[in-house]
Each structure stands twice: as structure tokens, then as C-alpha cells.
Amino acid sequence: MDEKKKVAATVLPGNSLSKRIFRWMDRRAGVDKLMKESLDEPIPGGARFAYVFGSGLLFIFISQIITGICLAIYYVPSAETAHTSVAYITKEVAAGAFLRSLHYYGSSAMIIVLLLHFLQTFLYGSFKGRRELLWISGAALSLMVLGMGFTGYLLPWDQKAYFATAVGTNIVGQIPLIGNWLTRLLRGGDTIGTLTLSRFYVAHVFLIPAAIFSFIAIHILLFRKSGAAGPIKEDPIEPKLAPEGFYPKQVLMDMAFALLIMVGLGFLAYFHPVGLGPIANPADTHFLPRPEWYYLSMFEWLKYWEGPKVVFAVVVIPGILAALFFLLPFLDRSLERRPWRRPIPVLAVAIVMAGTVFLGVKSHLDDRHDPTTAAQLAVQDEEEKNYTAVPFHPYIESPGGTGPLALATGPVNPLVAHGRGIFQAHGCASCHGQVGLGSTVAPSLEGVTTKFPETQLIALLHDPTPKMRAGHMPAVDASVGDMSSLLAYLSVIGTSAANVQASSGASSQPLAQGVVAEPMANGAPAPASSASPSRLSASATAGRQLYQERGCALCHGPSGEGARAPSPATLIAHVSDLQLTRLLETPSPKMKAGGMAPVTGTPEERASLVAYLRTLRVPATQPQQLAAAEPGIHGGSVPYPEMAPQEPVGPGAPAAAPIATMTASAASAASKPSPGRVIFMAQGCAACHGPTAQGTQFAPTLIGVGKKFPGDKLPALLHNPTAKMRAGGMPAPKVNESEMQQLVTYLSTLDSAPPPPPPGQPNQRTVPTGTQTASSAAPAAQETPAPAVPAPPLSPLGLRGQRVFQSSSCETCHGVGGLRGTVAAPPLAGTASILPADVLENLLRHHSTRMQNGGMPLTNLKAQDMNALVNFIRSMPQQP
């Protein structure tokens, strides 16, 4: 007993408080023995700077854990709030940008130090001599570090993170047999949304770090078991050189390396903080995704493989390299450690490393040398800088809006209202968005008055830079008073003060050089180029505002000079007002193919738009690509046959009428819908197969399906649709056996003749006007068109959904209001509008294969906006 007391007393001589605490801890936890075991580790041949990389990796990982915990305190992993929470960290939290930058640069530093640690271990042959398990545990840790980088990249939820993750998950989908399953597992469905974000967050914060901690413990345990390998010339099994303790020399070297890393990361984080781009917008078709630098070589590698061969690029070759990486100790089994005595493995690793560096550098150089790609990437970098520079605005769910901005409260500043009118009248809203918060065409203007001094901003508006002009930014020709009002509006963009009604007297100067067209004797207007300049009339001024609000400037140019589409003045020079109005209401197939949507509104609005179009001048020159696409522009011929002069169509002129083909018995059956038809409509079958099961562009006709699948075959097919049917979006009906029998009975009653349309609706099979026979045209002329039934007013939720529908550019493909559709996509009235709410929402969040193949962009909406959008679509007419 006395001997034990003597030993305990010699742990730390003296009787100070710190020494007594240490002795107390040592008696209970064996701290002194643990310290000796850790610091007295023998190193054959002594300490060296080549051994610092392992300790450096451990230091960076601990730094990542600490900074990650600080960031997780503020982060909210949902598609609605993730981007806002990261913006709050970056712009509002004290040292938040510094912490986030430390975490961001720390991930890159970890990859670099990991690569150095691998090269040092490989070149020194430190994996030899019964260290196979040590190497395999380190290889597993390497893959986990790459997984941390991949899962953490999505969390900011900005454009760059979203699209890079979309590319990464698409690559996973190329794996045979299980690729689609893995993609759905990663995404939580068919699209990237809140489920994807939450899964990546859990993996990044909990699962992968837990696995890394476990493997670090295993790696250290195996390292202590096998011991340090020592210098290159040392025997890896029985070291001959005199050992030296890990403490103090190697500890000091490791601490110096950790300090160097800390200073480097701090320097980068302070002087070059990480930016944050605009929130992810899946509908942006212009964004060019680029991964982080350590995945750039893989990104370039995939460019060389297409079609079925891509499986070699994604699975076969990377799988072989990974297997060789893990099995290296078993392949290079000799005890020779000097690299010049191991030419084959060293040459193989050198080839892989050189190829990786070459692909990464080539990808970067290709982006710089391609003018289109370089310009788009420069625009994306500028958007990121602009968003990072603007002040932070919290996420506020507005009950009646679609964005984070609340309605303006308090007295309205007339200068701001006047400035918003100028903003709209000059076409700024068509590119920068209705409230200046940006779009896929132009960046947000939020905070632009703080970024540029007033004089410099005025100079930019009067004389845009070449880069701005390349983005179709015209010069703003406004008076001093109007410019002051415009600057007042720009200064409040992004706040509730910007949500004011535009002043009617918005601009004292017209956007284009307005002219008043004098009509000719035959009723057609004179060419706009022959009129003398003057102020726009009241009707033309209203039409100009409509021209900008409807986005006409995106294709025809801000002043109607022509851009992606020809100048309107060129196209309408020989068209009467009546013909022009009809073409605006119902564009021709060629106009639809070019993206022209029908112009809806009151007759007065269409008349004002026509009045404004008449004031546009024929441009002196046309872009060459337009001349090539429309040879008739310069040749004097009419580019669109639909715009050729025709006889005015009066109200009594004959119109094409649908040909009725229903029989009396079919009409009687339609008057009393069977229970099976009720189930057919309630299950949303009509959305794809048509309201009368006659088939649509989505799904085939069901006429005669009972004969094709007699007996129990049809119920079995409905309960278990084939893979082809599921790929087209066909779900199994959620009905019981009794309802299934009623549905099958209804489908079996469908004969070869098409069922009648619902009462009050014409048959969809019509004869084109140009091919109508005289016998069919005569009765049609006697029919009186049914009076238009006004649509019921939308609820507040439906109105919000309508704004979501418009702001998400759904009208570009589905037509104005989603009622008529375009050549790009079908109407939603009578198809999606009759789907149950849960089925419709599921389709919007998880697109069917047919929707994906048709170019339907991913839907990334907040829960409230999605609910409103579903409500708006379901408020559309139940029949097309």
C-alpha cells in the first residue's frame, strides 16, 4: 500500500491546485498512462515533415466539425427556407460569412491534404509489411471525404448547388439495374426538392461524420498496432533504425503544419469570402452547372461517352480504378519501398494522376475558350456577386402573394409609384421581373443603388456597358425628373415599399419613337415608317404597357426592333387591324411554333395593343439570323401566309363547325352517367384518356378495351399496370373490388364508335376550315355560337395560384391561363384540371416519364405555393 502511494505521488511532484487536479484525474482515469501511450509512440528514424499529413487531416476534420455545428445552429433544411437561412448566416450573423468560408475552404483543404497523404504513403511504401487493413481503412475514409463534399454542396440551395447536384444524381442513374433506384433514393423521388435536401443534410451532418469517426478510430488503432513504417529505406516489418518518440519533435512539426493550415484558411475566408447565388430555380434552362474543382475531371471525363457506352465511364472504369486502389497492398506485395524500384505501380499512379489533372484543366480551358459558355458563366458569376452584395431580406410568407415580400403599408411614396410606372413602361420588367427581383433573363436589381453611386448609375442607364448591351439592355432615355423617380423605385426594390401601384403618368417620354399611323383608304394602316414622330395616344400608351407586361419584348425587342423574333412592324405592315386582332387572339401554327402565346384580355386591351404596334417603325436593318429564317422580310413578301391581306370576316361569315357523330343511344347514355363513368372521372382517368375515353396525346383510346382484355384480364391489368403504362404515368386505381367491377363494366360498354361529348360540349373531332365541304359548311353557317359563359371568380388561393402559374412561366408551354395549350404542351383545362388534388400535386412534384421526356422542368415550390397552384389548375374548366 505504501508503494502505491509513492508511485501515485511521483506522477506530478508538487502540491499546486493544477497538479492535485491532475493526480485526482489520473487515479480515476489513468490520464498519465494515456498521455504516455499517445506521446511516446516510437518513430523509426525520428520525426520528419513528411509525416505531418495524417495529423493535418485530423485537424481539418475537427475544424470542419466545429464550424459545421456553428452553421447548423442557424440552418433550416427545407427548400423553402434553406437558401434564406444561408443568406442570413452570410449577411446577418456576426462572423457568419467568415465561418461559412472557413467551412467551405476547409472541404477543399481536406481533399488536398488527403491527396498529399496518399502520395506520401504510396511513394514511401508505408502500406507494406502487414499494413493491408490500415490501407483499406484509409481508402474507405477517402471515399467518405468525397461523399461529404458531394452531400454538402447542395445545402446552400442556390443555382450552382442545385444544378450541380442534379447532374451528380443523374450520373448515379446511369448505373445498370439499380441506377434509377439509387437516384430516387438520393432524391427522395423523381425530382430534387425538400426530401432531397433533408436526405443530403442528414447524410452530411450525421451519417457520414459518424462513419468517419468510426473509421478514424479504426485507422488509428491499426496504425498503433502495426507502428510507423519509417523512412523509405527502412524494413517495414523489423525496423533497424533507432526509434524516436512522437513527442516533442513530431508534435511540434504537426502543430506547425496545423497552424499553417489555419492561417491559410483564415486568410482565404477573410479576404475572399464565399459568395451565395440566387435561390435555385429549376425552370432556368440557361444555367450551366459546374461542379467543385475536385469533381471537375469526372465532369470532363463524361463528355467523351455517349449512349450505352456511358456505363463504361460511370461504372466499369471507375469501378476498376477503385478496386485497384483498395487492393494495392495485395498487388504490390514486395518489401521494396523505394519508388524507383517499383516502376509499374508508380507509373500506373502517375498516369491516373496526370489524366485527372489534364481533364480538370481541359474542362476549365474549354469553358474559357468557348465564347457562349464563357459569357454565360460570367453572367452566373455576376449574378452571384450581385446577390451576395444586396442586403438580407427575411423570408416572410405573404398570405396573398407568391414571394417573400409583404404588401406595402402606410402612405405610398408618389415618387416610387411614378418610378415603377417608368420601370414598366421602359420594358425593364420584361427582363428583370415585375418587381425587379430578377428572372432567367436578367439579374435582380435589389441593392443596385447601394452598389453604384447615383451619378454612375445614371450614366449606366443612359449608356449601358457592352456586356449589358449584349444582354439586350437598351439605353434608358428619360428626363431628369423621370430618372429621379426611377432611381427612387430602384432604391426600394426588394422591400414592401416596392409593392406599389404604378403611377398612370409613368413616363413623359415614350419607350419607342412613337408615331400615330394614319389609316389608308382601304382601311389598312399606313406603314409606321412613313408616319411622323409624335407623342403616343392614350390607347397606344396603354398598349405599350401591355406589350411590356406580357413579355413581348423578350422576343420582339424592347422597342419592337426585333430580337429572337422579327420586328412586329415588319410583319403587320400589310395586315388590317381586324386580321391582326384575330391573330393576336389565335396565333397561327407557325407563330405558336415560335413560342407565340395567345393574347388574352378585354377587346379594349387588344385594341390598345394593336394601336401601339401600329406606332412601331420598320427597323432599317434586320438581324442576319432573322433574314435567314424568314426570307420574305427583305424581299417584300409576307413572311407569314396567315398575315396576307384577306377579306374581312364579318359576324355573319360562315365558320367551321364540328361534325357530330353521336348516335341516339349514345346520347341517351351520356345523359345519365353510369357509376363506372363517375369512377372513371373521379380517378382522373379522363386527364390522359380524354373525358370520353377517346384518347389524347397522353394516352391511347379505351374504345374496345373490353374486347381486347376480356374476362379477368382487364381488372388484373388495372390493378397491376405494366411497366410501359407506369412509365407513361398510369397509376393503379385506388378502388375496392365493387368499384373496380363498375369501372370495368363501363369500359366494356365502350364500343368502336366514339362516345358522345358531355352535354353542351362539341365533339373534339373537327374538320379544318380549309377542307370543309359545302354540305357541312352550310349547316354550320346556320348555327349560332353559344354565348360565352363567364368563368367563376377565383378564390384568394386560386388568385395566388394564378400568380404562381404566371411567374413560373407555365404559360410559355401551356398557353395563357393554361386553357388552350401550345405546340409545346397540351392545355390543362379538361386534363390536369379534373385530377384529384393529391394526384395532381404528386404529378407536379414527381413528374412522369412522359412529362420528363416532354421537357417539363422540375417543380420547386413552397408548400403554400404548390397548394395554391393546384387550386388554380383545378379551378380551370373541367372540359377543354
Short mmCIF file of C-alpha atoms in Angstrom, two decimals, residues 366-728:
data_model
loop_
_atom_site.label_atom_id
_atom_site.label_comp_id
_atom_site.label_asym_id
_atom_site.label_seq_id
_atom_site.Cartn_x
_atom_site.Cartn_y
_atom_site.Cartn_z
CA ASP A 366 -12.72 24.77 -72.73
CA ASP A 367 -15.10 26.92 -70.73
CA ARG A 368 -12.86 29.94 -71.15
CA HIS A 369 -12.30 29.50 -74.89
CA ASP A 370 -15.93 28.90 -75.83
CA PRO A 371 -17.43 32.42 -76.15
CA THR A 372 -21.01 31.33 -75.43
CA THR A 373 -20.10 29.25 -72.40
CA ALA A 374 -17.69 31.86 -71.08
CA ALA A 375 -20.32 34.59 -71.42
CA GLN A 376 -22.96 32.52 -69.60
CA LEU A 377 -20.55 31.58 -66.80
CA ALA A 378 -19.59 35.25 -66.47
CA VAL A 379 -23.27 36.15 -66.16
CA GLN A 380 -23.71 33.49 -63.48
CA ASP A 381 -20.69 34.79 -61.56
CA GLU A 382 -22.06 38.31 -61.79
CA GLU A 383 -25.46 37.16 -60.53
CA GLU A 384 -23.77 35.50 -57.56
CA LYS A 385 -21.80 38.64 -56.76
CA ASN A 386 -24.90 40.79 -57.07
CA TYR A 387 -26.97 38.58 -54.80
CA THR A 388 -24.17 38.42 -52.24
CA ALA A 389 -23.90 42.20 -52.23
CA VAL A 390 -27.59 43.00 -51.68
CA PRO A 391 -28.89 43.39 -48.12
CA PHE A 392 -30.57 40.46 -46.41
CA HIS A 393 -34.36 40.19 -46.57
CA PRO A 394 -36.02 37.65 -44.30
CA TYR A 395 -38.44 35.03 -45.52
CA ILE A 396 -41.96 36.36 -44.94
CA GLU A 397 -44.86 34.25 -46.09
CA SER A 398 -47.34 36.69 -47.54
CA PRO A 399 -50.95 35.38 -47.34
CA GLY A 400 -51.87 36.73 -50.75
CA GLY A 401 -48.60 36.67 -52.64
CA THR A 402 -46.13 34.27 -54.09
CA GLY A 403 -42.91 35.69 -52.74
CA PRO A 404 -41.33 36.82 -49.52
CA LEU A 405 -42.41 40.44 -49.93
CA ALA A 406 -45.29 41.78 -47.94
CA LEU A 407 -47.71 44.31 -49.32
CA ALA A 408 -46.82 47.94 -48.90
CA THR A 409 -48.18 49.50 -45.75
CA GLY A 410 -48.54 53.12 -44.82
CA PRO A 411 -48.64 56.08 -47.20
CA VAL A 412 -47.42 55.42 -50.74
CA ASN A 413 -44.48 57.49 -51.94
CA PRO A 414 -45.67 59.10 -55.21
CA LEU A 415 -42.07 59.27 -56.43
CA VAL A 416 -41.73 55.48 -56.03
CA ALA A 417 -45.09 54.88 -57.74
CA HIS A 418 -44.01 57.14 -60.59
CA GLY A 419 -40.70 55.28 -60.80
CA ARG A 420 -42.41 51.91 -61.01
CA GLY A 421 -44.51 53.20 -63.87
CA ILE A 422 -41.33 54.23 -65.68
CA PHE A 423 -39.80 50.84 -64.86
CA GLN A 424 -42.72 49.07 -66.54
CA ALA A 425 -43.11 51.49 -69.42
CA HIS A 426 -39.47 51.13 -70.46
CA GLY A 427 -39.74 47.35 -70.54
CA CYS A 428 -37.45 46.75 -67.56
CA ALA A 429 -40.00 44.35 -66.06
CA SER A 430 -39.84 42.02 -69.06
CA CYS A 431 -36.24 41.06 -68.20
CA HIS A 432 -35.72 41.97 -64.54
CA GLY A 433 -39.10 40.71 -63.34
CA GLN A 434 -42.28 42.54 -62.42
CA VAL A 435 -40.79 43.88 -59.17
CA GLY A 436 -37.13 43.92 -60.27
CA LEU A 437 -36.09 40.78 -58.38
CA GLY A 438 -34.61 39.18 -61.48
CA SER A 439 -35.54 36.41 -63.84
CA THR A 440 -33.78 33.85 -66.02
CA VAL A 441 -33.03 36.65 -68.50
CA ALA A 442 -31.56 39.38 -66.27
CA PRO A 443 -30.33 39.60 -62.66
CA SER A 444 -32.06 41.12 -59.66
CA LEU A 445 -31.79 44.89 -59.19
CA GLU A 446 -32.07 44.62 -55.43
CA GLY A 447 -29.44 46.85 -53.79
CA VAL A 448 -28.26 48.30 -57.11
CA THR A 449 -28.41 51.86 -55.72
CA THR A 450 -26.01 50.90 -52.92
CA LYS A 451 -23.66 49.16 -55.32
CA PHE A 452 -23.32 52.14 -57.69
CA PRO A 453 -23.22 55.85 -56.80
CA GLU A 454 -26.12 57.85 -58.21
CA THR A 455 -24.09 59.56 -60.93
CA GLN A 456 -22.52 56.29 -62.05
CA LEU A 457 -25.90 54.52 -62.08
CA ILE A 458 -27.47 57.29 -64.17
CA ALA A 459 -24.55 57.06 -66.58
CA LEU A 460 -25.02 53.28 -66.86
CA LEU A 461 -28.73 53.70 -67.57
CA HIS A 462 -28.04 56.29 -70.24
CA ASP A 463 -25.11 54.38 -71.74
CA PRO A 464 -25.07 50.65 -70.85
CA THR A 465 -21.79 48.76 -70.93
CA PRO A 466 -21.05 46.35 -73.83
CA LYS A 467 -21.85 43.44 -71.53
CA MET A 468 -25.24 44.94 -70.68
CA ARG A 469 -25.95 45.62 -74.35
CA ALA A 470 -25.01 42.04 -75.18
CA GLY A 471 -27.79 41.04 -72.79
CA HIS A 472 -30.21 43.24 -74.82
CA MET A 473 -30.18 46.08 -72.28
CA PRO A 474 -31.32 49.26 -74.09
CA ALA A 475 -30.41 52.79 -73.09
CA VAL A 476 -32.97 54.44 -70.82
CA ASP A 477 -33.90 57.75 -72.41
CA ALA A 478 -35.69 59.60 -69.64
CA SER A 479 -35.87 63.15 -68.41
CA VAL A 480 -34.19 64.31 -65.22
CA GLY A 481 -37.45 64.07 -63.26
CA ASP A 482 -38.30 60.62 -64.58
CA MET A 483 -34.77 59.41 -63.86
CA SER A 484 -35.08 60.60 -60.26
CA SER A 485 -38.34 58.70 -59.91
CA LEU A 486 -36.80 55.58 -61.43
CA LEU A 487 -33.87 55.75 -59.00
CA ALA A 488 -36.32 56.15 -56.12
CA TYR A 489 -38.05 52.94 -57.20
CA LEU A 490 -34.76 51.08 -57.68
CA SER A 491 -33.72 52.03 -54.16
CA VAL A 492 -36.71 50.20 -52.60
CA ILE A 493 -36.65 47.06 -54.76
CA GLY A 494 -36.74 44.02 -52.51
CA THR A 495 -38.78 45.74 -49.82
CA SER A 496 -42.51 46.04 -49.26
CA ALA A 497 -42.28 49.68 -50.33
CA ALA A 498 -41.75 48.50 -53.91
CA ASN A 499 -45.18 46.83 -53.99
CA VAL A 500 -47.00 49.97 -55.02
CA GLN A 501 -49.37 50.58 -57.87
CA ALA A 502 -47.59 52.08 -60.85
CA SER A 503 -48.49 55.69 -61.49
CA SER A 504 -50.60 56.14 -64.61
CA GLY A 505 -48.48 59.04 -65.72
CA ALA A 506 -45.42 56.94 -65.59
CA SER A 507 -43.25 58.38 -68.24
CA SER A 508 -43.17 61.61 -70.06
CA GLN A 509 -41.15 60.06 -72.88
CA PRO A 510 -42.18 57.07 -74.92
CA LEU A 511 -40.15 53.92 -74.99
CA ALA A 512 -40.02 53.73 -78.74
CA GLN A 513 -40.10 56.57 -81.17
CA GLY A 514 -43.86 56.63 -81.25
CA VAL A 515 -45.84 57.56 -84.28
CA VAL A 516 -49.51 57.82 -84.99
CA ALA A 517 -50.39 55.78 -88.04
CA GLU A 518 -52.89 57.30 -90.42
CA PRO A 519 -55.27 54.77 -91.98
CA MET A 520 -55.23 54.31 -95.73
CA ALA A 521 -58.22 54.38 -97.94
CA ASN A 522 -58.75 50.62 -97.87
CA GLY A 523 -58.84 50.54 -94.10
CA ALA A 524 -55.39 49.15 -93.62
CA PRO A 525 -52.95 51.33 -91.74
CA ALA A 526 -50.14 53.09 -93.39
CA PRO A 527 -46.67 51.74 -92.77
CA ALA A 528 -45.35 53.00 -89.49
CA SER A 529 -42.14 54.13 -91.03
CA SER A 530 -43.94 56.74 -93.09
CA ALA A 531 -45.58 58.48 -90.18
CA SER A 532 -44.18 61.47 -88.48
CA PRO A 533 -42.97 61.25 -84.89
CA SER A 534 -45.31 62.45 -82.19
CA ARG A 535 -46.44 61.52 -78.73
CA LEU A 536 -48.27 58.26 -78.25
CA SER A 537 -52.00 58.39 -77.94
CA ALA A 538 -53.65 57.24 -74.71
CA SER A 539 -54.64 53.94 -76.30
CA ALA A 540 -51.14 53.31 -77.67
CA THR A 541 -49.62 54.16 -74.28
CA ALA A 542 -51.80 51.51 -72.65
CA GLY A 543 -50.82 49.10 -75.42
CA ARG A 544 -47.15 49.79 -74.84
CA GLN A 545 -47.52 48.88 -71.18
CA LEU A 546 -49.38 45.72 -72.17
CA TYR A 547 -46.57 44.93 -74.64
CA GLN A 548 -44.04 45.05 -71.81
CA GLU A 549 -46.13 43.29 -69.18
CA ARG A 550 -46.93 40.35 -71.48
CA GLY A 551 -43.22 39.81 -72.19
CA CYS A 552 -43.47 40.63 -75.91
CA ALA A 553 -40.18 42.49 -75.60
CA LEU A 554 -38.33 39.26 -74.83
CA CYS A 555 -38.78 38.07 -78.41
CA HIS A 556 -39.58 41.19 -80.44
CA GLY A 557 -37.21 43.56 -78.65
CA PRO A 558 -37.87 46.27 -76.03
CA SER A 559 -38.75 48.80 -78.72
CA GLY A 560 -40.11 46.34 -81.27
CA GLU A 561 -36.85 46.37 -83.23
CA GLY A 562 -36.71 42.59 -83.37
CA ALA A 563 -34.63 40.10 -81.41
CA ARG A 564 -35.37 36.39 -81.28
CA ALA A 565 -38.46 37.14 -83.37
CA PRO A 566 -38.86 39.66 -86.20
CA SER A 567 -39.97 43.23 -85.71
CA PRO A 568 -43.78 43.44 -85.41
CA ALA A 569 -43.78 46.47 -87.70
CA THR A 570 -42.35 44.33 -90.50
CA LEU A 571 -44.90 41.59 -90.03
CA ILE A 572 -48.05 43.70 -89.76
CA ALA A 573 -47.38 46.26 -92.47
CA HIS A 574 -49.95 44.70 -94.83
CA VAL A 575 -52.42 43.33 -92.28
CA SER A 576 -55.64 45.02 -91.30
CA ASP A 577 -56.48 45.77 -87.69
CA LEU A 578 -59.19 43.13 -87.70
CA GLN A 579 -56.84 40.44 -89.00
CA LEU A 580 -54.16 41.48 -86.54
CA THR A 581 -56.60 41.29 -83.64
CA ARG A 582 -57.66 37.81 -84.69
CA LEU A 583 -54.04 36.67 -84.98
CA LEU A 584 -53.32 38.01 -81.50
CA GLU A 585 -56.29 36.07 -80.15
CA THR A 586 -55.49 32.88 -82.09
CA PRO A 587 -51.91 32.72 -83.37
CA SER A 588 -51.22 30.61 -86.43
CA PRO A 589 -49.41 27.26 -86.06
CA LYS A 590 -46.19 28.85 -87.28
CA MET A 591 -46.47 31.62 -84.71
CA LYS A 592 -47.18 29.05 -82.00
CA ALA A 593 -44.16 27.03 -83.04
CA GLY A 594 -42.08 30.15 -82.48
CA GLY A 595 -43.40 30.46 -78.92
CA MET A 596 -46.17 32.99 -79.55
CA ALA A 597 -48.91 32.64 -76.94
CA PRO A 598 -52.48 33.90 -77.45
CA VAL A 599 -53.09 37.42 -76.17
CA THR A 600 -55.97 37.33 -73.75
CA GLY A 601 -57.79 40.27 -72.26
CA THR A 602 -60.63 42.62 -72.98
CA PRO A 603 -61.32 43.91 -76.50
CA GLU A 604 -60.14 47.33 -75.34
CA GLU A 605 -56.79 45.91 -74.25
CA ARG A 606 -56.28 44.15 -77.56
CA ALA A 607 -57.25 47.31 -79.40
CA SER A 608 -54.70 49.31 -77.40
CA LEU A 609 -52.01 46.72 -78.18
CA VAL A 610 -52.85 46.96 -81.88
CA ALA A 611 -52.67 50.75 -81.63
CA TYR A 612 -49.22 50.54 -80.08
CA LEU A 613 -47.96 48.03 -82.66
CA ARG A 614 -49.04 50.45 -85.40
CA THR A 615 -46.71 53.08 -83.93
CA LEU A 616 -43.62 50.90 -84.29
CA ARG A 617 -41.22 51.72 -87.08
CA VAL A 618 -39.78 49.21 -89.50
CA PRO A 619 -36.12 48.85 -88.46
CA ALA A 620 -33.54 49.90 -91.00
CA THR A 621 -31.75 46.56 -90.76
CA GLN A 622 -32.75 43.15 -89.57
CA PRO A 623 -30.51 40.65 -87.82
CA GLN A 624 -28.99 38.19 -90.24
CA GLN A 625 -30.41 35.19 -88.46
CA LEU A 626 -33.91 36.57 -88.86
CA ALA A 627 -33.34 37.23 -92.52
CA ALA A 628 -32.19 33.68 -92.99
CA ALA A 629 -35.14 32.28 -91.12
CA GLU A 630 -37.71 34.50 -92.86
CA PRO A 631 -36.54 35.26 -96.41
CA GLY A 632 -39.68 37.20 -97.14
CA ILE A 633 -38.84 40.02 -94.76
CA HIS A 634 -36.47 41.82 -97.09
CA GLY A 635 -37.93 40.56 -100.27
CA GLY A 636 -41.21 42.34 -99.82
CA SER A 637 -43.27 39.18 -99.49
CA VAL A 638 -45.31 38.43 -96.43
CA PRO A 639 -43.35 36.14 -94.11
CA TYR A 640 -46.45 34.50 -92.64
CA PRO A 641 -49.18 33.42 -95.07
CA GLU A 642 -51.69 33.92 -92.29
CA MET A 643 -50.94 37.65 -92.41
CA ALA A 644 -51.65 38.05 -96.10
CA PRO A 645 -54.46 40.52 -96.91
CA GLN A 646 -57.81 38.80 -96.79
CA GLU A 647 -61.39 39.80 -96.94
CA PRO A 648 -62.62 40.96 -93.57
CA VAL A 649 -64.58 38.28 -91.85
CA GLY A 650 -67.85 39.67 -90.65
CA PRO A 651 -70.05 38.35 -87.95
CA GLY A 652 -72.26 36.62 -90.48
CA ALA A 653 -69.46 34.82 -92.29
CA PRO A 654 -69.59 31.05 -92.19
CA ALA A 655 -67.41 29.38 -89.60
CA ALA A 656 -66.22 25.85 -89.28
CA ALA A 657 -68.45 23.75 -87.12
CA PRO A 658 -67.71 20.42 -85.51
CA ILE A 659 -69.28 17.38 -87.07
CA ALA A 660 -71.50 15.46 -84.66
CA THR A 661 -71.18 11.71 -84.86
CA MET A 662 -73.08 10.58 -81.80
CA THR A 663 -75.95 8.14 -82.07
CA ALA A 664 -79.26 8.46 -80.29
CA SER A 665 -78.47 5.59 -77.97
CA ALA A 666 -75.12 7.11 -77.12
CA ALA A 667 -76.70 10.46 -76.39
CA SER A 668 -79.18 8.78 -74.09
CA ALA A 669 -76.35 7.04 -72.28
CA ALA A 670 -74.49 10.31 -71.87
CA SER A 671 -77.44 11.96 -70.20
CA LYS A 672 -77.27 9.50 -67.29
CA PRO A 673 -73.67 8.72 -66.42
CA SER A 674 -73.13 5.22 -65.11
CA PRO A 675 -71.41 4.57 -61.76
CA GLY A 676 -68.39 3.32 -63.70
CA ARG A 677 -68.09 6.61 -65.57
CA VAL A 678 -68.30 8.50 -62.28
CA ILE A 679 -65.37 6.41 -61.02
CA PHE A 680 -63.57 6.97 -64.33
CA MET A 681 -63.79 10.73 -63.84
CA ALA A 682 -63.09 10.68 -60.09
CA GLN A 683 -59.89 8.66 -60.53
CA GLY A 684 -58.59 11.19 -63.05
CA CYS A 685 -58.54 8.72 -65.95
CA ALA A 686 -60.03 11.38 -68.21
CA ALA A 687 -56.97 13.59 -67.75
CA CYS A 688 -54.97 11.24 -70.01
CA HIS A 689 -57.52 9.17 -71.89
CA GLY A 690 -59.91 12.07 -72.54
CA PRO A 691 -63.30 12.84 -70.95
CA THR A 692 -64.98 10.34 -73.27
CA ALA A 693 -62.13 7.79 -73.23
CA GLN A 694 -61.43 8.55 -76.88
CA GLY A 695 -57.69 9.02 -76.20
CA THR A 696 -55.39 12.04 -76.20
CA GLN A 697 -51.76 12.75 -76.90
CA PHE A 698 -51.01 11.40 -73.41
CA ALA A 699 -52.68 8.00 -73.60
CA PRO A 700 -54.44 5.82 -76.20
CA THR A 701 -58.16 5.36 -76.68
CA LEU A 702 -60.03 2.95 -74.48
CA ILE A 703 -62.65 2.23 -77.12
CA GLY A 704 -62.81 -1.54 -77.46
CA VAL A 705 -60.55 -2.21 -74.48
CA GLY A 706 -63.15 -4.63 -73.07
CA LYS A 707 -62.87 -6.82 -76.17
CA LYS A 708 -59.09 -6.65 -76.13
CA PHE A 709 -58.88 -7.75 -72.48
CA PRO A 710 -61.89 -9.98 -71.79
CA GLY A 711 -62.82 -11.58 -68.51
CA ASP A 712 -60.44 -11.02 -65.61
CA LYS A 713 -57.63 -9.67 -67.76
CA LEU A 714 -58.82 -6.05 -67.62
CA PRO A 715 -59.22 -5.89 -63.78
CA ALA A 716 -55.81 -7.56 -63.40
CA LEU A 717 -54.25 -5.02 -65.78
CA LEU A 718 -55.81 -2.11 -63.89
CA HIS A 719 -54.64 -3.46 -60.52
CA ASN A 720 -51.10 -4.04 -61.85
CA PRO A 721 -50.26 -1.75 -64.80
CA THR A 722 -47.37 -2.80 -66.99
CA ALA A 723 -44.01 -1.08 -66.87
CA LYS A 724 -44.84 0.81 -70.07
CA MET A 725 -48.11 2.04 -68.59
CA ARG A 726 -46.38 3.16 -65.39
CA ALA A 727 -43.70 4.95 -67.41
CA GLY A 728 -46.49 6.95 -69.03
#
